[in-house]
PDB file of C-alpha atoms in Angstrom:
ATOM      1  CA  UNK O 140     -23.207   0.606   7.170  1.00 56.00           C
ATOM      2  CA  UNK O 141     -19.934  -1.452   7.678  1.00 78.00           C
ATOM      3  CA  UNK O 142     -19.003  -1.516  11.250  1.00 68.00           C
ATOM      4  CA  UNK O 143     -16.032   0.580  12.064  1.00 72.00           C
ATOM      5  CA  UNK O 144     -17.108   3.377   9.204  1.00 83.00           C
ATOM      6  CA  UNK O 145     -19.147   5.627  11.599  1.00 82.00           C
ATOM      7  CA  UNK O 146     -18.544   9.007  11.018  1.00 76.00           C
ATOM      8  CA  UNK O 147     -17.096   9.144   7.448  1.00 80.00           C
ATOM      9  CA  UNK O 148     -19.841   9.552   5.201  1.00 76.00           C
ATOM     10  CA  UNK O 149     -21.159  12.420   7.706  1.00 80.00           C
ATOM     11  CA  UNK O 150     -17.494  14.561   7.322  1.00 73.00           C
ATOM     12  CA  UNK O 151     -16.527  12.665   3.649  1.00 83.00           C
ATOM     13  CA  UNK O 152     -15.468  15.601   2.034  1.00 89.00           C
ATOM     14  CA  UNK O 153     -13.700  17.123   5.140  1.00 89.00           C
ATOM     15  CA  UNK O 154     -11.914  13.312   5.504  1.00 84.00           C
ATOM     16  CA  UNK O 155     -11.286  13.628   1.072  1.00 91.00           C
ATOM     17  CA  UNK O 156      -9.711  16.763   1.553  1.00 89.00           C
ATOM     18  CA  UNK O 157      -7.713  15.836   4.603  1.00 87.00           C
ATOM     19  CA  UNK O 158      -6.160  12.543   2.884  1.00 89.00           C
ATOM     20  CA  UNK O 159      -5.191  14.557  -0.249  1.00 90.00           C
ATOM     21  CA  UNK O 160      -2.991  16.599   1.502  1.00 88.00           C
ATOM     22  CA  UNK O 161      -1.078  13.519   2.753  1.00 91.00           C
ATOM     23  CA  UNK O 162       1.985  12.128   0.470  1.00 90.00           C
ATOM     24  CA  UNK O 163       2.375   8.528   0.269  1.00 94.00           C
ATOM     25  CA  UNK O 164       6.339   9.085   0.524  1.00 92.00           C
ATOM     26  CA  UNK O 165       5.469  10.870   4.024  1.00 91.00           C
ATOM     27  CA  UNK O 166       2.991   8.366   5.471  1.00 91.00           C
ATOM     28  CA  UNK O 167       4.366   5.040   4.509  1.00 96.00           C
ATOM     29  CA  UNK O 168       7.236   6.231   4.368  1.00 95.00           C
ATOM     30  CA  UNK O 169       8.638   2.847   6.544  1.00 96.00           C
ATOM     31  CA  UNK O 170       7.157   0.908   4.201  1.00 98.00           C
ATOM     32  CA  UNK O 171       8.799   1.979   0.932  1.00 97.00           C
ATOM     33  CA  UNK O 172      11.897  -0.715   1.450  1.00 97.00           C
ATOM     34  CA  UNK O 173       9.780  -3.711   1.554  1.00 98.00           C
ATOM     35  CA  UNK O 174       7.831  -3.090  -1.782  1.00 98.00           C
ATOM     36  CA  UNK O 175       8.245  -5.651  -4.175  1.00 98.00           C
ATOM     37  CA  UNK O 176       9.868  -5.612  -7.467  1.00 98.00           C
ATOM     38  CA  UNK O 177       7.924  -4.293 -10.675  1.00 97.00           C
ATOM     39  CA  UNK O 178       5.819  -5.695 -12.008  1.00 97.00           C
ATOM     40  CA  UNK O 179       3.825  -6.476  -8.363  1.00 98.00           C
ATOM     41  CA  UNK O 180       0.267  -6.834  -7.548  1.00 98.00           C
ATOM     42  CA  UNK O 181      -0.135  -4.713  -4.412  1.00 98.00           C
ATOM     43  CA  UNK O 182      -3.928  -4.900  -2.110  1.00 98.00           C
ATOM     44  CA  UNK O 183      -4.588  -1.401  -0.738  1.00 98.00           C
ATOM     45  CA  UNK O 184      -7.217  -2.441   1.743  1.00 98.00           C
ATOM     46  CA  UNK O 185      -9.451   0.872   3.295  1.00 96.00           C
ATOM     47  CA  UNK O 186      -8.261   3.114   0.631  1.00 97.00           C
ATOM     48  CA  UNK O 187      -9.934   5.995   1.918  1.00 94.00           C
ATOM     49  CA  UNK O 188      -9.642   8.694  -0.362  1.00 95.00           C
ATOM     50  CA  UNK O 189      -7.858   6.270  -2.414  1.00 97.00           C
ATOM     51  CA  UNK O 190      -4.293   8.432  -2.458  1.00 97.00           C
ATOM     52  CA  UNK O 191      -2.061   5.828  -1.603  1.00 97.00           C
ATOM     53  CA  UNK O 192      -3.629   3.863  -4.107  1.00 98.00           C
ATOM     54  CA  UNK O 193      -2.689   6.240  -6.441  1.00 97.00           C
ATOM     55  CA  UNK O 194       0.342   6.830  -5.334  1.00 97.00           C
ATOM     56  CA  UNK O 195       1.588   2.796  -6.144  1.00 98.00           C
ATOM     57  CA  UNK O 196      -0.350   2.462  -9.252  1.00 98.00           C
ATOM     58  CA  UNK O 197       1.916   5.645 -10.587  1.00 98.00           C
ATOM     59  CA  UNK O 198       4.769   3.440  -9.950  1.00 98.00           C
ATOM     60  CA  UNK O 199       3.889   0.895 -11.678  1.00 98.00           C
ATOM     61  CA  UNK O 200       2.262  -1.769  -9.770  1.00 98.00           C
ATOM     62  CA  UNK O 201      -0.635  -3.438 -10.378  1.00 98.00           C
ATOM     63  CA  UNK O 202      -2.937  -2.226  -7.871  1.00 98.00           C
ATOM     64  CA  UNK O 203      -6.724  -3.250  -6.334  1.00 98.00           C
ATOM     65  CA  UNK O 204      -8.202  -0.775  -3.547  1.00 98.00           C
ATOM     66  CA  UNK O 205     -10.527  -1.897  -1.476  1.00 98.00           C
ATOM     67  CA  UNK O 206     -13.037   0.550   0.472  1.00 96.00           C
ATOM     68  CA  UNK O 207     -16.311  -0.113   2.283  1.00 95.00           C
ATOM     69  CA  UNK O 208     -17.431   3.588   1.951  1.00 94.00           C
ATOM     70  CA  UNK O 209     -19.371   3.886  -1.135  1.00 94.00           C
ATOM     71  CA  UNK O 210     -18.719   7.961  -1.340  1.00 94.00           C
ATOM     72  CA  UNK O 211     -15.061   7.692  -0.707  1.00 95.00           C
ATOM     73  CA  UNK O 212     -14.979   4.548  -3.563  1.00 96.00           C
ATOM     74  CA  UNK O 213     -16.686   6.354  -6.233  1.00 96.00           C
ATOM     75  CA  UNK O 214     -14.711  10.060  -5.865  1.00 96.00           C
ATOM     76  CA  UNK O 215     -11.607   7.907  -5.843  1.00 97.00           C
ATOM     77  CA  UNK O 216     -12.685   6.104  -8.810  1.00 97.00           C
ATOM     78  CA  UNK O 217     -13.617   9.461 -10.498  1.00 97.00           C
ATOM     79  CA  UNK O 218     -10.643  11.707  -9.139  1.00 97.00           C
ATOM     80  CA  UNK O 219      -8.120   9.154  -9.841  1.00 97.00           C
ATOM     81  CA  UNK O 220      -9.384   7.433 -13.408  1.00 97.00           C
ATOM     82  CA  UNK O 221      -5.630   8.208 -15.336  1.00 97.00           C
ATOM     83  CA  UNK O 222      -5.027   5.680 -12.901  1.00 98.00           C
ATOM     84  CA  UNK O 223      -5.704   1.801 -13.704  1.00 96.00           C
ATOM     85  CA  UNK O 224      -6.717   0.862 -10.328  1.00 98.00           C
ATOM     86  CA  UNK O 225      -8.949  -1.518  -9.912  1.00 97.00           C
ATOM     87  CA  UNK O 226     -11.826  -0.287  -7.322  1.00 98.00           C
ATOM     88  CA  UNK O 227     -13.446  -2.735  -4.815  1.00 97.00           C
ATOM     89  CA  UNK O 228     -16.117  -1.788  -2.562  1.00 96.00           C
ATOM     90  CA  UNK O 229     -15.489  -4.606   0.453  1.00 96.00           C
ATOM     91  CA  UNK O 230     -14.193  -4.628   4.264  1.00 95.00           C
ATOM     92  CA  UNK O 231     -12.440  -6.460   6.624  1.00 96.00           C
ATOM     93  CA  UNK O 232     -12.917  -8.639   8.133  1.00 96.00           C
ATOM     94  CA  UNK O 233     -14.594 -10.751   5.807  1.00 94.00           C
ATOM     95  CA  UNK O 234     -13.315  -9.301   1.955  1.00 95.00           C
ATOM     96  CA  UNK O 235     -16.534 -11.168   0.284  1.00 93.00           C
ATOM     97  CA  UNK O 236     -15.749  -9.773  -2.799  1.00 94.00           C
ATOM     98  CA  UNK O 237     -12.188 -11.422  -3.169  1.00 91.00           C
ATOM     99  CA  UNK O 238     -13.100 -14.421  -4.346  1.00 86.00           C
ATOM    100  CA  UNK O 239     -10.216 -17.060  -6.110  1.00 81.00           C
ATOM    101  CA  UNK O 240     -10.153 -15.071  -9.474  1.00 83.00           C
ATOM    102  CA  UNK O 241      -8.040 -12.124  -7.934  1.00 90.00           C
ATOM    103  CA  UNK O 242      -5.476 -14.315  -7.414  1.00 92.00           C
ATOM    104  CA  UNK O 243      -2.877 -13.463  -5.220  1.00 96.00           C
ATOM    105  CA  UNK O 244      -0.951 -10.203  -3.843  1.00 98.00           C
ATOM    106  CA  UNK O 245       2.960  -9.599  -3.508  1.00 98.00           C
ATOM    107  CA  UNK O 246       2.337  -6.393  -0.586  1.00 98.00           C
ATOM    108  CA  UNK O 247      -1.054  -5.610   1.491  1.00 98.00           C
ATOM    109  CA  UNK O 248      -1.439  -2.426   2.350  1.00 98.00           C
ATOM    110  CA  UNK O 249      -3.526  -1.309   5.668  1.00 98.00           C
ATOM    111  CA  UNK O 250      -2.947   1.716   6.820  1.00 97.00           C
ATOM    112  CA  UNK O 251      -5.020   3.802   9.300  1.00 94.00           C
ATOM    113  CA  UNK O 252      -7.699   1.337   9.601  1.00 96.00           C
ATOM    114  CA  UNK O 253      -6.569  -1.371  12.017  1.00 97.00           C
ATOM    115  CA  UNK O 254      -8.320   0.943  15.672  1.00 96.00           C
ATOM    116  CA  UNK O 255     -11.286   0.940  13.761  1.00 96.00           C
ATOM    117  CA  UNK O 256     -11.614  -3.302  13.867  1.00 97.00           C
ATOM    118  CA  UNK O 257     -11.881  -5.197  17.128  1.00 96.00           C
ATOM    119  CA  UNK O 258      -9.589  -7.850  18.763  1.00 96.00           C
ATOM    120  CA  UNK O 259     -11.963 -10.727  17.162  1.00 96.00           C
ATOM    121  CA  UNK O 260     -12.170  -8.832  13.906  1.00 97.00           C
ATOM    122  CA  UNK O 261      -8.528  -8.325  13.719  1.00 97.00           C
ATOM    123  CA  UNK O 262      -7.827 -12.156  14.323  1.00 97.00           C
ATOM    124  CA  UNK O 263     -10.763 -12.715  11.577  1.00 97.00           C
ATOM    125  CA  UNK O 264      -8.875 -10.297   9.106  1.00 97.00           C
ATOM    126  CA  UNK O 265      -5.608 -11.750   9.963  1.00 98.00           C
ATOM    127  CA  UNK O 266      -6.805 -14.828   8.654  1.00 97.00           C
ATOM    128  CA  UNK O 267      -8.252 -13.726   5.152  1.00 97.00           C
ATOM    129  CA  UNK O 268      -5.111 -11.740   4.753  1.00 97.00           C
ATOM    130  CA  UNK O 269      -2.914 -14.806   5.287  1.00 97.00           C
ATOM    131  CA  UNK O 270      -5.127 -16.532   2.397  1.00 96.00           C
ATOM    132  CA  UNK O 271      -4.409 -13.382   0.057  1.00 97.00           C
ATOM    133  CA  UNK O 272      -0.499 -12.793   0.278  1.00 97.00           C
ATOM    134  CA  UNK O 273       1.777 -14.607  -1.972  1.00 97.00           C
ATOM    135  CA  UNK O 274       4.257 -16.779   0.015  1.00 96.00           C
ATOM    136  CA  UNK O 275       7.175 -14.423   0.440  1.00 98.00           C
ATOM    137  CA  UNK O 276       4.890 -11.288   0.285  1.00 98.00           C
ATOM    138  CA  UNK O 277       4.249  -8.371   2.862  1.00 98.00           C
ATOM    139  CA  UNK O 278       1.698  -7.177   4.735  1.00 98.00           C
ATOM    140  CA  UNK O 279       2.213  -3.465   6.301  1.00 98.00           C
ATOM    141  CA  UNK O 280       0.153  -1.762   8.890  1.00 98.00           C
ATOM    142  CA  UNK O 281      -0.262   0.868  10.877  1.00 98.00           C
ATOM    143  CA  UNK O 282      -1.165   0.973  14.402  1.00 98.00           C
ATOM    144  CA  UNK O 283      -3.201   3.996  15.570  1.00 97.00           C
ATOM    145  CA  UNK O 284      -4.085   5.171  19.545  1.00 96.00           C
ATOM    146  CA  UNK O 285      -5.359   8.553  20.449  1.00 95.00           C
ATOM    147  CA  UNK O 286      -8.821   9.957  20.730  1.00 93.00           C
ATOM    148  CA  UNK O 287     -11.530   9.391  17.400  1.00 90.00           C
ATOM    149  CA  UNK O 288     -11.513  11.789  14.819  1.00 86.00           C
ATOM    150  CA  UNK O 289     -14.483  11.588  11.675  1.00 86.00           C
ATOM    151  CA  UNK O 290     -14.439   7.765  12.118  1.00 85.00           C
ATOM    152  CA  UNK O 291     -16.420   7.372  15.672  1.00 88.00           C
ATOM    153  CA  UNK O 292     -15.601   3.836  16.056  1.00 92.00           C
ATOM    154  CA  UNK O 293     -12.346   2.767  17.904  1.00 94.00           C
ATOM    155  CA  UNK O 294     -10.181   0.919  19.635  1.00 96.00           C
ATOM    156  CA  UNK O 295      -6.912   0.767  21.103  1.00 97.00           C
ATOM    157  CA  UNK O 296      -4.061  -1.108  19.582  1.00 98.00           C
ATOM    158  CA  UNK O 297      -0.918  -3.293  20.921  1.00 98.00           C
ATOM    159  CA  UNK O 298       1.806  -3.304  18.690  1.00 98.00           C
ATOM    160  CA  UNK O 299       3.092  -6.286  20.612  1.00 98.00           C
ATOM    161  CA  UNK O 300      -0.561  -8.322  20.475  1.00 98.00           C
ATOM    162  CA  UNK O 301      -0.773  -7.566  16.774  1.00 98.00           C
ATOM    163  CA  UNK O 302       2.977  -9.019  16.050  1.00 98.00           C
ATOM    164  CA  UNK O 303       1.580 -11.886  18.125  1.00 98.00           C
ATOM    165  CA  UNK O 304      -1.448 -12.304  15.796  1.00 98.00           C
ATOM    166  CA  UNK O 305       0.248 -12.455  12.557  1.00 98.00           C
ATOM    167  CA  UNK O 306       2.840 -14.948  13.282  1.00 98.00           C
ATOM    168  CA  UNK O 307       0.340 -17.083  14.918  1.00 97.00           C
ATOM    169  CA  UNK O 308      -0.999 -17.289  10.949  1.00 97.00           C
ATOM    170  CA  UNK O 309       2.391 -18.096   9.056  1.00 98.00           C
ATOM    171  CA  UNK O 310       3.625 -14.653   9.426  1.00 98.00           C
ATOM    172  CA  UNK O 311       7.388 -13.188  10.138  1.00 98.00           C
ATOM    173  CA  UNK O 312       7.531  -9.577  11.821  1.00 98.00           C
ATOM    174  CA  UNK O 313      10.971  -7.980   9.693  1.00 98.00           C
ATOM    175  CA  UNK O 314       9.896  -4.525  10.553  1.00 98.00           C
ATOM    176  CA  UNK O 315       8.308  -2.531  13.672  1.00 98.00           C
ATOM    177  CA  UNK O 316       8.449   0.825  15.111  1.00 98.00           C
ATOM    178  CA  UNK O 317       6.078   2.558  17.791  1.00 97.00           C
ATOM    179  CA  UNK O 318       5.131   6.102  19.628  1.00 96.00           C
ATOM    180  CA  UNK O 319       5.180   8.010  16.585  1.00 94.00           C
ATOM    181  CA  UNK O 320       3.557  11.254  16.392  1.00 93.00           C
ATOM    182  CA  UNK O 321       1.125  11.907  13.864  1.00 92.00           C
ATOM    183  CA  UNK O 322       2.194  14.053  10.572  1.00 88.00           C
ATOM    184  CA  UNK O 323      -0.655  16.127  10.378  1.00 84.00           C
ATOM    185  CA  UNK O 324      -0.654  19.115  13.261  1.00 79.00           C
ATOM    186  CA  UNK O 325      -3.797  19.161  15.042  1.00 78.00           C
ATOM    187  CA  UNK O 326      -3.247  15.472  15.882  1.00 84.00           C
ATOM    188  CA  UNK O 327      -0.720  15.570  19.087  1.00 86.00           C
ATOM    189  CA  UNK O 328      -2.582  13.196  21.085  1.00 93.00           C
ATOM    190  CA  UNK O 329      -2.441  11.048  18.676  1.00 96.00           C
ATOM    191  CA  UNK O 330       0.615   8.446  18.103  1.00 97.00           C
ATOM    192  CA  UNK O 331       1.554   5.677  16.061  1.00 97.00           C
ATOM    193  CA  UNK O 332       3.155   2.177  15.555  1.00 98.00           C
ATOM    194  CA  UNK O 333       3.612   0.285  12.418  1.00 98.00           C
ATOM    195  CA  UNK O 334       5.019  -3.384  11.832  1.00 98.00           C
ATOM    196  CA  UNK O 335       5.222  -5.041   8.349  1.00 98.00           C
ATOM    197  CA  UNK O 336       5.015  -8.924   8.233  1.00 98.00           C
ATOM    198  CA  UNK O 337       6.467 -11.779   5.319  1.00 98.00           C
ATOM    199  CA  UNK O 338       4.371 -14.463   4.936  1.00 98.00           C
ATOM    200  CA  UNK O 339       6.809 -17.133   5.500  1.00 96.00           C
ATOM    201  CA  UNK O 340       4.214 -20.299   5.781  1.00 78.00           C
TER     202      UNK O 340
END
């Protein structure tokens, strides 16, 4: 088991059926503005139930999701095959699978699984990010702090430490926003921040 994936395969269909119910437009919704131009080859890293991933690859870009929870990877692969996606099973903070011949990516997506990585995982995953984005490209994520949920393994997050991290690695913060309450309605004690970053080194 990847660390940081407790508790997903246990509840994976409860988590599937959660995600599915959550519209890109609504959840990245801060994030929209700083997508690149068509054609763009976009990094959707912790896919989940691979929505979002689904949601970009309808708009045209060129998409990879990558997931280290075989169940979710495969019923995304299956649910979502109209979609050309390309389907990685791989984590942070080390993204073995990535090797040279993916090239490079014009937007990284991470949303919802930064709380489940460390302070010396983040930094780690920070770094392999930096070596993935295309100079002038974006990296978005989002920032979660409340109690666990289905994934057991968490920890809090600084907005203000994470902007920190990524410019320490060549990185520009051009968009951040905090204490926002969650969209879905049995999650009130839950808030969050998200930040998106231009590699500018």
């Amino acid at each position: 088991m990847t660390a940081g994936t407790e508790g997903y395969e246990r509840f994976h269909e409860e988590f599937i059926d959660c995600c599915r119910t959550i519209d890109f437009n609504s959840a990245c919704a801060e994030f929209k503005e700083f997508l690149p131009a068509i054609p763009a080859r976009i990094l959707d890293i912790g896919s989940g139930a691979g929505q979002n991933a689904a949601a970009l690859s309808g708009m045209g870009y060129d998409v990879t999701a990558i997931e280290p929870v075989p169940v979710f990877l495969e019923d995304s692969a299956a649910f979502y095959q109209r979609f050309s996606i390309q389907w990685v099973l791989d984590s942070l903070p080390e993204l073995k699978v990535l090797d040279a011949a993916f090239g490079f990516y014009d937007f990284v997506l991470i949303n919802a699984v930064w709380h489940h990585l460390d302070n010396l995982e983040r930094n780690q995953s920070i770094s392999r990010i930096a070596a993935l984005v295309a100079n002038g490209g974006y990296c978005a994520v989002s920032l979660r702090n409340g109690p666990a949920g289905i994934g057991t393994r968490v920890f809090p997050t600084s907005l203000n430490t994470t902007i920190e991290q990524f410019q320490n690695r060549g990185f520009s913060c051009v968009f951040r926003v905090q204490n926002k309450p969650s969209i879905l309605s049995n999650k009130r004690d839950v808030t969050w921040a998200r930040a998106v970053f231009k590699k500018i080194t």
